[in-house]
XYZ file of C-alpha atoms in Angstrom:
367
model
C 144.490 4.374 143.839
C 145.810 5.696 140.566
C 143.697 8.515 139.206
C 144.047 9.684 135.679
C 141.979 11.524 133.179
C 142.684 13.338 129.975
C 139.573 14.742 128.373
C 139.411 16.357 124.955
C 135.798 16.377 123.902
C 135.554 19.085 121.290
C 131.825 19.015 120.969
C 130.656 21.373 118.339
C 127.310 20.013 117.919
C 124.319 19.693 120.092
C 120.665 19.347 120.090
C 117.808 20.704 121.988
C 114.146 20.840 122.047
C 112.090 23.241 123.995
C 108.789 24.535 124.888
C 107.061 27.826 124.625
C 106.777 30.547 127.203
C 109.520 31.076 129.765
C 109.956 27.941 131.862
C 112.823 27.603 134.307
C 114.356 24.165 133.917
C 117.346 22.618 135.621
C 119.361 19.527 134.741
C 117.963 17.849 137.849
C 114.303 18.534 137.051
C 111.939 15.758 136.057
C 111.232 15.530 132.317
C 107.759 16.151 130.989
C 105.248 13.308 130.951
C 105.956 11.367 127.694
C 103.329 11.677 125.001
C 103.257 11.128 121.259
C 106.150 9.671 119.269
C 109.750 9.387 120.447
C 111.950 11.795 118.477
C 115.368 10.426 117.462
C 118.595 12.185 116.589
C 119.898 10.676 113.344
C 123.208 12.549 113.116
C 125.158 15.339 114.773
C 127.393 17.630 112.740
C 130.067 19.869 114.210
C 130.560 23.465 113.200
C 134.358 23.384 113.525
C 136.922 21.404 111.579
C 139.334 21.489 114.517
C 139.992 18.209 116.316
C 136.741 16.297 115.889
C 136.821 13.933 118.861
C 134.143 11.422 119.753
C 131.333 12.248 122.129
C 131.646 10.701 125.573
C 129.031 8.097 126.432
C 126.414 9.547 128.732
C 126.627 13.054 127.270
C 123.181 14.516 127.774
C 121.407 17.154 125.703
C 118.683 19.255 127.268
C 116.081 19.845 124.557
C 113.311 22.440 124.489
C 110.369 22.552 122.074
C 107.970 25.407 121.408
C 105.023 24.531 119.182
C 101.521 25.381 118.055
C 99.177 22.547 118.998
C 96.984 22.111 115.947
C 94.421 20.005 117.802
C 93.854 22.624 120.512
C 94.844 25.755 118.534
C 97.153 27.040 121.257
C 100.816 27.625 122.062
C 102.525 24.878 124.027
C 105.930 23.746 125.150
C 107.706 20.539 126.161
C 111.203 19.431 127.070
C 113.314 16.346 127.576
C 116.796 14.852 127.608
C 118.606 12.972 124.868
C 121.632 10.926 125.946
C 124.468 9.610 123.781
C 124.773 5.822 124.099
C 127.758 5.158 121.815
C 128.000 3.515 118.390
C 126.122 0.514 117.041
C 127.484 -2.340 114.901
C 127.240 -0.104 111.827
C 129.401 2.567 113.494
C 126.442 4.932 113.732
C 125.789 7.080 116.780
C 122.965 5.907 119.036
C 120.915 8.291 121.183
C 118.512 7.427 123.989
C 115.655 9.890 123.498
C 113.304 11.218 126.130
C 111.769 13.747 123.747
C 108.270 13.217 122.324
C 106.338 14.838 119.474
C 102.871 14.516 117.933
C 102.551 13.850 114.217
C 101.275 16.900 112.356
C 102.686 19.565 114.685
C 105.594 21.860 113.813
C 108.151 22.224 116.607
C 110.810 24.893 117.113
C 113.896 23.320 118.669
C 116.459 25.063 120.883
C 118.823 23.915 123.641
C 122.326 23.059 124.840
C 124.740 20.309 125.848
C 126.278 18.868 127.949
C 123.362 19.416 130.313
C 125.502 18.970 133.447
C 127.502 22.139 132.681
C 124.525 24.341 133.539
C 122.795 24.740 136.900
C 119.584 26.316 135.610
C 118.206 27.228 132.207
C 115.277 29.045 130.640
C 114.260 29.758 127.067
C 111.814 32.396 125.881
C 110.650 31.959 122.281
C 109.566 34.970 120.234
C 106.131 34.246 118.736
C 104.612 35.835 115.643
C 101.120 34.425 115.315
C 101.511 30.643 115.476
C 105.188 30.586 114.422
C 108.417 31.211 116.327
C 110.950 33.735 114.952
C 113.733 33.126 117.453
C 114.448 32.657 121.130
C 116.392 33.996 124.087
C 118.319 31.351 126.002
C 119.451 32.029 129.574
C 121.963 29.617 131.089
C 122.697 30.192 134.765
C 125.504 28.708 136.828
C 127.562 27.717 133.788
C 130.953 26.102 134.458
C 133.213 28.901 133.219
C 136.232 26.558 133.028
C 135.716 22.930 132.126
C 136.944 19.671 130.616
C 133.787 19.751 128.487
C 132.691 21.933 125.605
C 129.404 23.809 126.026
C 127.461 24.007 122.754
C 124.103 25.126 121.376
C 122.132 24.064 118.334
C 122.270 26.416 115.353
C 120.517 24.352 112.689
C 118.553 21.180 112.095
C 117.641 18.980 109.158
C 115.185 16.186 108.460
C 116.252 12.549 108.361
C 119.604 10.751 108.480
C 121.657 12.872 106.072
C 123.734 15.648 107.697
C 123.691 17.418 104.325
C 120.043 18.217 104.971
C 120.920 20.488 107.885
C 120.173 24.174 107.300
C 121.954 26.837 109.379
C 119.441 28.985 111.180
C 116.594 26.501 110.729
C 114.977 25.552 114.042
C 111.633 24.202 112.811
C 110.764 20.510 112.574
C 107.487 19.048 111.332
C 106.660 15.704 112.934
C 105.836 13.229 110.170
C 106.120 9.474 109.685
C 108.383 7.793 107.145
C 109.058 4.259 105.936
C 112.357 2.633 106.859
C 113.471 -0.683 105.275
C 114.539 -2.022 108.679
C 112.334 -0.296 111.229
C 109.208 0.038 109.085
C 106.999 3.018 109.867
C 108.780 5.413 112.179
C 108.744 9.075 113.155
C 111.010 11.213 110.986
C 114.211 11.941 112.900
C 116.430 14.996 112.809
C 120.061 15.851 112.108
C 121.742 18.597 114.116
C 124.356 21.297 113.633
C 126.005 22.536 116.817
C 128.139 25.551 117.643
C 130.432 26.281 120.593
C 129.983 28.753 123.399
C 133.453 27.805 124.706
C 136.956 28.357 123.400
C 139.752 25.852 124.023
C 143.472 25.612 124.659
C 145.327 22.485 123.570
C 148.615 21.815 125.360
C 151.483 19.684 124.076
C 154.420 19.317 126.443
C 158.003 18.118 126.013
C 161.239 18.396 127.972
C 164.389 20.187 126.828
C 166.978 17.587 125.600
C 169.837 19.096 127.585
C 167.852 19.165 130.806
C 166.562 15.650 130.145
C 170.169 14.386 130.366
C 170.232 15.438 134.015
C 166.701 15.178 135.306
C 163.403 13.371 134.718
C 160.154 15.304 135.031
C 156.880 13.508 135.728
C 153.847 15.695 135.190
C 151.028 15.041 137.674
C 148.402 17.686 136.957
C 147.501 20.772 134.959
C 144.766 23.231 135.766
C 143.365 26.579 134.703
C 143.445 29.246 137.405
C 141.746 32.594 137.019
C 143.987 35.443 138.200
C 141.069 37.853 138.711
C 139.366 37.586 142.100
C 136.040 38.701 140.624
C 135.922 35.961 137.966
C 133.974 33.218 139.709
C 133.830 29.538 138.841
C 130.238 29.972 137.644
C 128.901 32.447 135.112
C 125.561 33.353 133.544
C 125.298 33.369 129.751
C 122.481 34.940 127.756
C 122.131 34.053 124.070
C 119.842 35.561 121.451
C 118.976 33.287 118.513
C 117.266 34.480 115.340
C 115.646 31.993 112.987
C 116.587 32.083 109.318
C 120.051 33.602 109.753
C 123.271 32.013 108.460
C 124.724 32.856 111.863
C 121.655 32.619 114.109
C 123.566 33.568 117.301
C 123.224 37.346 117.241
C 124.110 38.270 120.846
C 126.044 36.567 123.652
C 126.555 38.214 127.032
C 128.519 36.753 129.950
C 128.309 37.983 133.533
C 129.296 36.666 136.929
C 126.876 34.373 138.691
C 126.545 36.543 141.799
C 122.958 35.979 142.892
C 121.833 35.031 146.382
C 122.779 31.360 145.978
C 125.693 31.924 143.598
C 128.968 30.026 143.783
C 131.583 32.763 144.253
C 134.560 30.425 144.652
C 137.662 31.285 142.564
C 137.570 30.032 139.003
C 139.886 27.075 138.512
C 139.624 23.738 136.719
C 141.923 20.707 136.607
C 141.885 19.187 133.114
C 144.768 16.725 133.432
C 145.596 14.558 136.431
C 147.742 11.482 137.034
C 148.744 10.689 140.630
C 151.877 8.746 139.587
C 152.903 11.315 137.001
C 153.665 10.883 133.308
C 157.323 11.141 132.302
C 157.964 13.910 129.789
C 159.893 13.027 126.624
C 162.252 15.186 124.613
C 161.292 13.857 121.187
C 157.513 13.687 121.456
C 154.607 15.339 123.234
C 153.075 12.413 125.071
C 151.027 14.925 127.074
C 148.345 16.217 124.722
C 145.404 17.686 126.629
C 142.654 20.239 126.093
C 140.843 22.556 128.488
C 137.749 24.658 127.721
C 136.693 28.094 128.925
C 134.234 30.877 128.241
C 136.056 33.445 126.033
C 135.307 36.228 128.542
C 137.796 34.528 130.901
C 140.697 34.273 128.430
C 142.541 37.431 129.527
C 142.614 36.315 133.168
C 143.783 32.711 132.789
C 146.985 31.098 133.980
C 147.986 27.448 133.877
C 149.384 25.756 136.990
C 151.368 22.554 136.454
C 152.325 20.161 139.261
C 155.241 17.750 138.780
C 157.870 15.611 140.496
C 161.601 15.757 139.735
C 163.839 12.650 139.585
C 167.558 12.247 139.041
C 168.757 9.812 136.373
C 169.171 7.056 138.952
C 165.428 7.141 139.525
C 165.530 8.918 142.875
C 162.741 11.391 143.535
C 164.417 14.677 144.383
C 161.509 17.095 144.518
C 157.818 16.398 144.953
C 154.762 18.416 143.972
C 156.661 21.291 142.415
C 154.391 23.901 140.843
C 154.930 26.122 137.835
C 152.556 28.953 136.925
C 152.407 30.453 133.437
C 150.136 33.257 132.320
C 148.048 32.470 129.230
C 146.733 35.986 128.636
C 149.021 36.816 125.707
C 148.729 33.336 124.172
C 144.923 33.469 124.272
C 144.622 37.081 123.144
C 141.626 37.589 120.855
C 140.410 33.978 120.988
C 136.745 33.522 120.075
C 134.194 30.836 120.883
C 134.614 27.707 118.796
C 138.360 28.267 118.390
C 141.122 26.097 119.769
C 144.540 27.656 120.440
C 147.484 25.209 120.250
C 150.139 25.872 122.908
C 153.449 23.988 122.960
C 155.402 23.950 126.212
C 159.013 22.839 126.711
C 160.227 22.240 130.254
C 163.665 23.797 130.698
C 164.541 24.670 134.352
C 167.716 26.623 135.060
C 171.041 24.857 135.622
C 171.489 26.793 138.865
C 168.391 25.013 140.172
C 169.702 21.656 138.950
C 173.136 22.043 140.538
C 171.572 22.924 143.886
C 169.918 19.508 144.130
C 171.519 16.413 145.655
C 172.488 13.444 143.490
C 172.333 10.837 146.199
C 170.997 7.296 146.116
C 168.638 8.213 148.943
C 168.029 11.963 148.672
C 165.807 14.086 150.865
C 162.497 14.837 149.203
C 161.455 18.476 149.385
C 157.993 19.802 148.724
C 157.812 22.373 145.932
C 155.959 25.671 146.287
């Protein structure tokens, strides 16, 4: 069966809602018992102008809310998932919300997406009286290399207009409003998201002179970490401070090396096509993006797998592999940045002349 995927989801926005004191919560855990009004996301704004691609359907946001319950005069917390359902007939994003609020309460919203990139999460809000001044977010078992972009919320706004979003604002007061179509509804929120990942975008062509002699069909590309101590999972700790233009004040990344940690080598396939896509000399028909935690940038290589054909269409070599270090090309890259990398395939003529040009050649397996 033909398998193919090219993912480039540059998510720079995300939403979350969370609850108060430290509560471990995993993507697999059951959401809280619904109560109150269903909170809706009205818009999601991205913090980067680079390559704004559409969200994939089914993208899930894990939301945490910390709040002061006015009715009971006590600190509380709740959580839930919000899932992207696509666009409606008016080309507006639609979210399926599992997050609930009570009218009259003020909620402090934190969180991350996509939820399936993290094994376990916990958020500890910093309380001052009955208000929250910030939070510490701990994400454990994060996919260090991925086809998805891990993001956190850095600002929210009231209603449908993204212009209402304020950087560093995490508070939301649950109120009702009148809508000409829906009538009385709970006031929704707009979100501003920021990346925890960096990205590398690859565009690949073939050298014109080599293309006269050989055809290259690219079958896969993957990140491989050259350091044996850089595992496929990492733990990320984030400190958020309310009211700041850049509310992310501290990010630390360490290896996920606990008792149940995944210590397998860090690698991630971000392009795959079992038949292979033929490279062109005049255009980059391969245009793919992979994501990674910036702490891994200096240890990354890219491994490409391809088949070689002569110009009669005979497959001469199968599953050849080429490894290229990315350390120098990704030097200094920060979260939220995408580094464009253009590759031109140009094998040596000595290699070409050593291959048979027969109608029925022997296929060799590349190393």
